[in-house]
mmCIF file of C-alpha atoms in Angstrom:
data_model
loop_
_atom_site.group_PDB
_atom_site.id
_atom_site.type_symbol
_atom_site.label_atom_id
_atom_site.label_comp_id
_atom_site.label_asym_id
_atom_site.label_seq_id
_atom_site.Cartn_x
_atom_site.Cartn_y
_atom_site.Cartn_z
ATOM 1 C CA MET A 1273 -10.744 -33.523 12.935
ATOM 2 C CA THR A 1274 -9.433 -30.831 10.820
ATOM 3 C CA GLU A 1275 -7.257 -31.145 7.634
ATOM 4 C CA SER A 1276 -3.661 -28.907 8.008
ATOM 5 C CA ILE A 1277 -2.988 -27.632 4.538
ATOM 6 C CA LEU A 1278 0.449 -25.307 3.999
ATOM 7 C CA THR A 1279 -0.040 -22.324 3.074
ATOM 8 C CA HIS A 1280 3.304 -20.768 1.295
ATOM 9 C CA PHE A 1281 3.536 -16.631 0.508
ATOM 10 C CA GLU A 1282 6.993 -15.529 -1.407
ATOM 11 C CA SER A 1283 7.060 -11.701 -1.851
ATOM 12 C CA GLY A 1284 8.435 -10.744 -5.020
ATOM 13 C CA HIS A 1285 12.123 -8.896 -2.589
ATOM 14 C CA GLY A 1286 12.837 -12.453 -1.204
ATOM 15 C CA ASN A 1287 10.996 -12.843 1.456
ATOM 16 C CA LYS A 1288 9.105 -16.310 2.342
ATOM 17 C CA ALA A 1289 6.826 -17.252 5.434
ATOM 18 C CA SER A 1290 5.156 -20.598 6.093
ATOM 19 C CA PHE A 1291 1.422 -20.950 7.863
ATOM 20 C CA ASN A 1292 -0.649 -24.021 8.412
ATOM 21 C CA VAL A 1293 -4.697 -23.423 7.513
ATOM 22 C CA ALA A 1294 -6.712 -25.988 9.691
ATOM 23 C CA ILE A 1295 -9.569 -27.371 7.660
ATOM 24 C CA PRO A 1296 -12.581 -28.983 8.621
ATOM 25 C CA ALA A 1297 -13.445 -31.964 7.930
ATOM 26 C CA ASN A 1298 -17.007 -32.281 8.248
ATOM 27 C CA PRO A 1299 -18.489 -28.774 8.998
ATOM 28 C CA VAL A 1300 -20.492 -28.232 12.392
ATOM 29 C CA GLY A 1301 -24.808 -29.063 11.477
ATOM 30 C CA SER A 1302 -23.626 -30.861 7.328
ATOM 31 C CA ASN A 1303 -22.413 -34.022 6.146
ATOM 32 C CA LYS A 1304 -20.994 -32.448 2.710
ATOM 33 C CA LEU A 1305 -17.559 -31.985 2.982
ATOM 34 C CA ILE A 1306 -15.424 -28.841 2.550
ATOM 35 C CA GLU A 1307 -13.384 -28.326 -0.405
ATOM 36 C CA LYS A 1308 -10.025 -27.924 0.120
ATOM 37 C CA VAL A 1309 -8.881 -24.162 0.080
ATOM 38 C CA MET A 1310 -4.497 -22.985 -1.706
ATOM 39 C CA THR A 1311 -4.760 -19.533 0.107
ATOM 40 C CA MET A 1312 -2.058 -18.156 -2.275
ATOM 41 C CA TRP A 1313 0.128 -15.224 -1.901
ATOM 42 C CA GLN A 1314 1.948 -13.617 -4.474
ATOM 43 C CA GLN A 1315 3.894 -9.581 -5.196
ATOM 44 C CA LYS A 1316 5.664 -8.841 -8.211
ATOM 45 C CA GLN A 1317 6.484 -5.143 -9.509
ATOM 46 C CA ILE A 1318 5.324 -4.104 -13.265
ATOM 47 C CA ARG A 1319 6.334 -1.384 -14.610
ATOM 48 C CA LEU A 1320 3.766 1.009 -17.172
ATOM 49 C CA LYS A 1321 5.063 3.222 -20.411
ATOM 50 C CA ALA A 1322 5.727 6.704 -19.513
ATOM 51 C CA LYS A 1323 3.045 8.799 -20.160
ATOM 52 C CA GLN A 1324 1.190 12.719 -20.495
ATOM 53 C CA ARG A 1325 0.253 14.704 -18.089
ATOM 54 C CA GLY A 1326 -3.364 13.898 -17.188
ATOM 55 C CA PHE A 1327 -5.402 10.870 -16.600
ATOM 56 C CA HIS A 1328 -5.420 7.591 -18.234
ATOM 57 C CA LEU A 1329 -6.710 4.338 -18.450
ATOM 58 C CA ILE A 1330 -4.852 1.607 -17.266
ATOM 59 C CA THR A 1331 -6.926 -1.318 -16.425
ATOM 60 C CA ASP A 1332 -5.515 -2.927 -20.263
ATOM 61 C CA GLU A 1333 -1.915 -2.367 -19.871
ATOM 62 C CA ILE A 1334 -2.678 -3.324 -15.262
ATOM 63 C CA GLU A 1335 -4.525 -6.800 -16.472
ATOM 64 C CA GLN A 1336 -1.588 -8.273 -19.588
ATOM 65 C CA GLN A 1337 0.380 -8.222 -16.278
ATOM 66 C CA ILE A 1338 -1.587 -10.224 -14.278
ATOM 67 C CA ALA A 1339 -2.104 -13.305 -15.836
ATOM 68 C CA GLU A 1340 -1.712 -15.366 -12.341
ATOM 69 C CA ILE A 1341 -5.141 -13.408 -10.971
ATOM 70 C CA SER A 1342 -6.642 -16.383 -13.532
ATOM 71 C CA SER A 1343 -6.788 -18.991 -10.934
ATOM 72 C CA ILE A 1344 -7.806 -16.886 -7.880
ATOM 73 C CA HIS A 1345 -11.454 -17.929 -7.392
ATOM 74 C CA ILE A 1346 -11.657 -15.425 -4.398
ATOM 75 C CA GLY A 1347 -9.428 -12.312 -3.542
ATOM 76 C CA LEU A 1348 -7.701 -9.398 -3.745
ATOM 77 C CA ILE A 1349 -5.219 -7.203 -5.662
ATOM 78 C CA ASN A 1350 -3.656 -4.096 -3.666
ATOM 79 C CA LEU A 1351 -1.564 -1.753 -6.269
ATOM 80 C CA PHE A 1352 0.905 0.078 -5.381
ATOM 81 C CA ILE A 1353 2.439 3.349 -6.813
ATOM 82 C CA GLN A 1354 5.946 3.984 -5.819
ATOM 83 C CA HIS A 1355 5.988 7.310 -7.013
ATOM 84 C CA THR A 1356 5.427 11.121 -4.878
ATOM 85 C CA SER A 1357 3.708 12.438 -8.108
ATOM 86 C CA ALA A 1358 1.082 10.116 -9.847
ATOM 87 C CA SER A 1359 -1.724 8.246 -8.135
ATOM 88 C CA LEU A 1360 -3.944 5.375 -8.667
ATOM 89 C CA THR A 1361 -7.849 5.719 -9.429
ATOM 90 C CA LEU A 1362 -11.124 4.383 -10.141
ATOM 91 C CA ASN A 1363 -13.039 5.955 -12.091
ATOM 92 C CA GLU A 1364 -15.719 5.718 -15.866
ATOM 93 C CA ASN A 1365 -14.312 3.363 -18.793
ATOM 94 C CA ALA A 1366 -16.449 4.608 -21.067
ATOM 95 C CA ASP A 1367 -16.210 8.481 -21.733
ATOM 96 C CA PRO A 1368 -12.616 9.830 -22.260
ATOM 97 C CA THR A 1369 -13.842 13.618 -21.553
ATOM 98 C CA VAL A 1370 -14.103 12.308 -17.848
ATOM 99 C CA ARG A 1371 -10.148 11.752 -17.694
ATOM 100 C CA SER A 1372 -10.168 15.974 -19.196
ATOM 101 C CA ASP A 1373 -12.334 16.912 -16.987
ATOM 102 C CA MET A 1374 -10.496 15.628 -14.058
ATOM 103 C CA GLU A 1375 -6.969 16.678 -15.023
ATOM 104 C CA ALA A 1376 -8.805 20.532 -15.727
ATOM 105 C CA HIS A 1377 -10.804 20.361 -12.362
ATOM 106 C CA PHE A 1378 -6.994 19.333 -10.985
ATOM 107 C CA ASN A 1379 -5.587 22.360 -12.323
ATOM 108 C CA GLN A 1380 -7.437 24.814 -11.022
ATOM 109 C CA SER A 1381 -7.975 23.241 -7.830
ATOM 110 C CA VAL A 1382 -4.049 23.133 -7.478
ATOM 111 C CA PRO A 1383 -2.070 25.189 -8.995
ATOM 112 C CA GLU A 1384 0.863 26.020 -10.275
ATOM 113 C CA ARG A 1385 3.218 28.524 -8.653
ATOM 114 C CA ALA A 1386 1.071 29.435 -6.343
ATOM 115 C CA PRO A 1387 2.909 31.673 -4.048
ATOM 116 C CA TYR A 1388 2.717 29.184 -0.500
ATOM 117 C CA TYR A 1389 5.078 26.284 -2.756
ATOM 118 C CA GLN A 1390 7.922 26.749 -0.866
ATOM 119 C CA HIS A 1391 9.321 23.935 -2.715
ATOM 120 C CA THR A 1392 9.790 24.458 -5.981
ATOM 121 C CA TYR A 1393 13.564 23.512 -6.872
ATOM 122 C CA GLU A 1394 12.210 20.654 -8.870
ATOM 123 C CA GLY A 1395 10.054 22.926 -11.416
ATOM 124 C CA ASP A 1396 6.322 24.220 -11.728
ATOM 125 C CA ASP A 1397 4.537 21.510 -12.167
ATOM 126 C CA ASP A 1398 6.145 19.087 -8.974
ATOM 127 C CA MET A 1399 4.273 20.555 -5.533
ATOM 128 C CA PRO A 1400 1.455 20.060 -7.401
ATOM 129 C CA ALA A 1401 2.001 16.736 -7.980
ATOM 130 C CA HIS A 1402 2.525 15.959 -4.527
ATOM 131 C CA ILE A 1403 -0.835 17.328 -3.253
ATOM 132 C CA LYS A 1404 -2.672 15.254 -6.638
ATOM 133 C CA ALA A 1405 -0.853 12.330 -5.997
ATOM 134 C CA SER A 1406 -1.692 12.554 -1.980
ATOM 135 C CA THR A 1407 -5.256 13.804 -2.672
ATOM 136 C CA LEU A 1408 -5.857 10.415 -5.272
ATOM 137 C CA GLY A 1409 -3.721 9.033 -3.281
ATOM 138 C CA SER A 1410 -1.011 5.807 -4.281
ATOM 139 C CA SER A 1411 -2.977 2.229 -3.982
ATOM 140 C CA LEU A 1412 -6.025 0.565 -5.062
ATOM 141 C CA THR A 1413 -7.449 -2.554 -3.943
ATOM 142 C CA ILE A 1414 -9.908 -4.350 -6.439
ATOM 143 C CA PRO A 1415 -11.995 -7.614 -5.434
ATOM 144 C CA ILE A 1416 -11.036 -10.721 -7.966
ATOM 145 C CA ASN A 1417 -14.268 -12.611 -8.658
ATOM 146 C CA ASN A 1418 -13.361 -15.739 -10.279
ATOM 147 C CA GLY A 1419 -10.425 -14.990 -12.521
ATOM 148 C CA ARG A 1420 -10.687 -11.043 -12.602
ATOM 149 C CA LEU A 1421 -10.651 -8.180 -12.163
ATOM 150 C CA ALA A 1422 -14.001 -7.455 -10.060
ATOM 151 C CA LEU A 1423 -14.488 -4.052 -11.131
ATOM 152 C CA GLY A 1424 -18.070 -2.883 -11.883
ATOM 153 C CA THR A 1425 -19.452 -1.978 -16.013
ATOM 154 C CA TRP A 1426 -18.100 1.008 -16.277
ATOM 155 C CA GLN A 1427 -15.450 1.134 -14.109
ATOM 156 C CA GLY A 1428 -11.913 1.448 -15.015
ATOM 157 C CA ILE A 1429 -8.321 1.806 -13.257
ATOM 158 C CA TYR A 1430 -6.825 5.347 -13.994
ATOM 159 C CA LEU A 1431 -3.257 6.004 -13.707
ATOM 160 C CA GLY A 1432 -2.737 10.235 -12.331
ATOM 161 C CA GLU A 1433 0.122 11.451 -14.131
ATOM 162 C CA HIS A 1434 0.683 14.835 -12.496
ATOM 163 C CA ARG A 1435 4.058 15.632 -14.117
ATOM 164 C CA ASP A 1436 4.691 17.261 -17.472
ATOM 165 C CA HIS A 1437 7.970 14.434 -17.715
ATOM 166 C CA GLY A 1438 7.038 11.422 -15.722
ATOM 167 C CA GLY A 1439 8.778 8.742 -16.894
ATOM 168 C CA SER A 1440 7.833 5.503 -16.564
ATOM 169 C CA ARG A 1441 5.958 4.330 -13.470
ATOM 170 C CA THR A 1442 6.241 1.668 -10.872
ATOM 171 C CA ILE A 1443 3.895 -0.161 -9.517
ATOM 172 C CA ILE A 1444 4.001 -3.585 -6.546
ATOM 173 C CA VAL A 1445 1.083 -5.591 -7.110
ATOM 174 C CA THR A 1446 0.478 -7.952 -4.401
ATOM 175 C CA ILE A 1447 -2.152 -11.128 -5.070
ATOM 176 C CA GLN A 1448 -4.432 -12.775 -2.799
ATOM 177 C CA GLY A 1449 -6.711 -15.645 -2.808
ATOM 178 C CA GLU A 1450 -8.079 -18.954 -2.449
ATOM 179 C CA ASN A 1451 -8.224 -20.989 -5.637
ATOM 180 C CA THR A 1452 -10.738 -24.183 -4.322
ATOM 181 C CA LYS A 1453 -9.358 -27.229 -6.023
#
């Protein structure tokens, strides 16, 4: 015997979907009842304040804008930056010299004004910014455990701002998880 729970999904762009999740009332080999689990999907857009070129620890800025995860027992959050000249990555959250070393390393590895660049009309920092963003990536997926991001002790979310004047940045946040009821 199973019980069906209707689950709803609504994206930040107005897309909606509903589906049924079947949950056994009594699992085989056990007399315990399974707790009802409600799966939820949520998507929204958040903005990060403009930052100077470099690597920035943005964990707190992200967490302040995702209060929705507090009700999730177990789940995932995906952060996707909608830009081609900035990136997201995880790294050490304790020592700020890690961020300055990351910037120094990427500036040496991907220099401005390389003679082979053809895409130069948006400024000396533009093509290197595209390469750095592609190297580091545009999204992160982080586990959610008991209403909190399940980051390691020394892990933090970094924004890699690869332009001299990048402006504010937009991140699409997709949250999926289960909340036991």
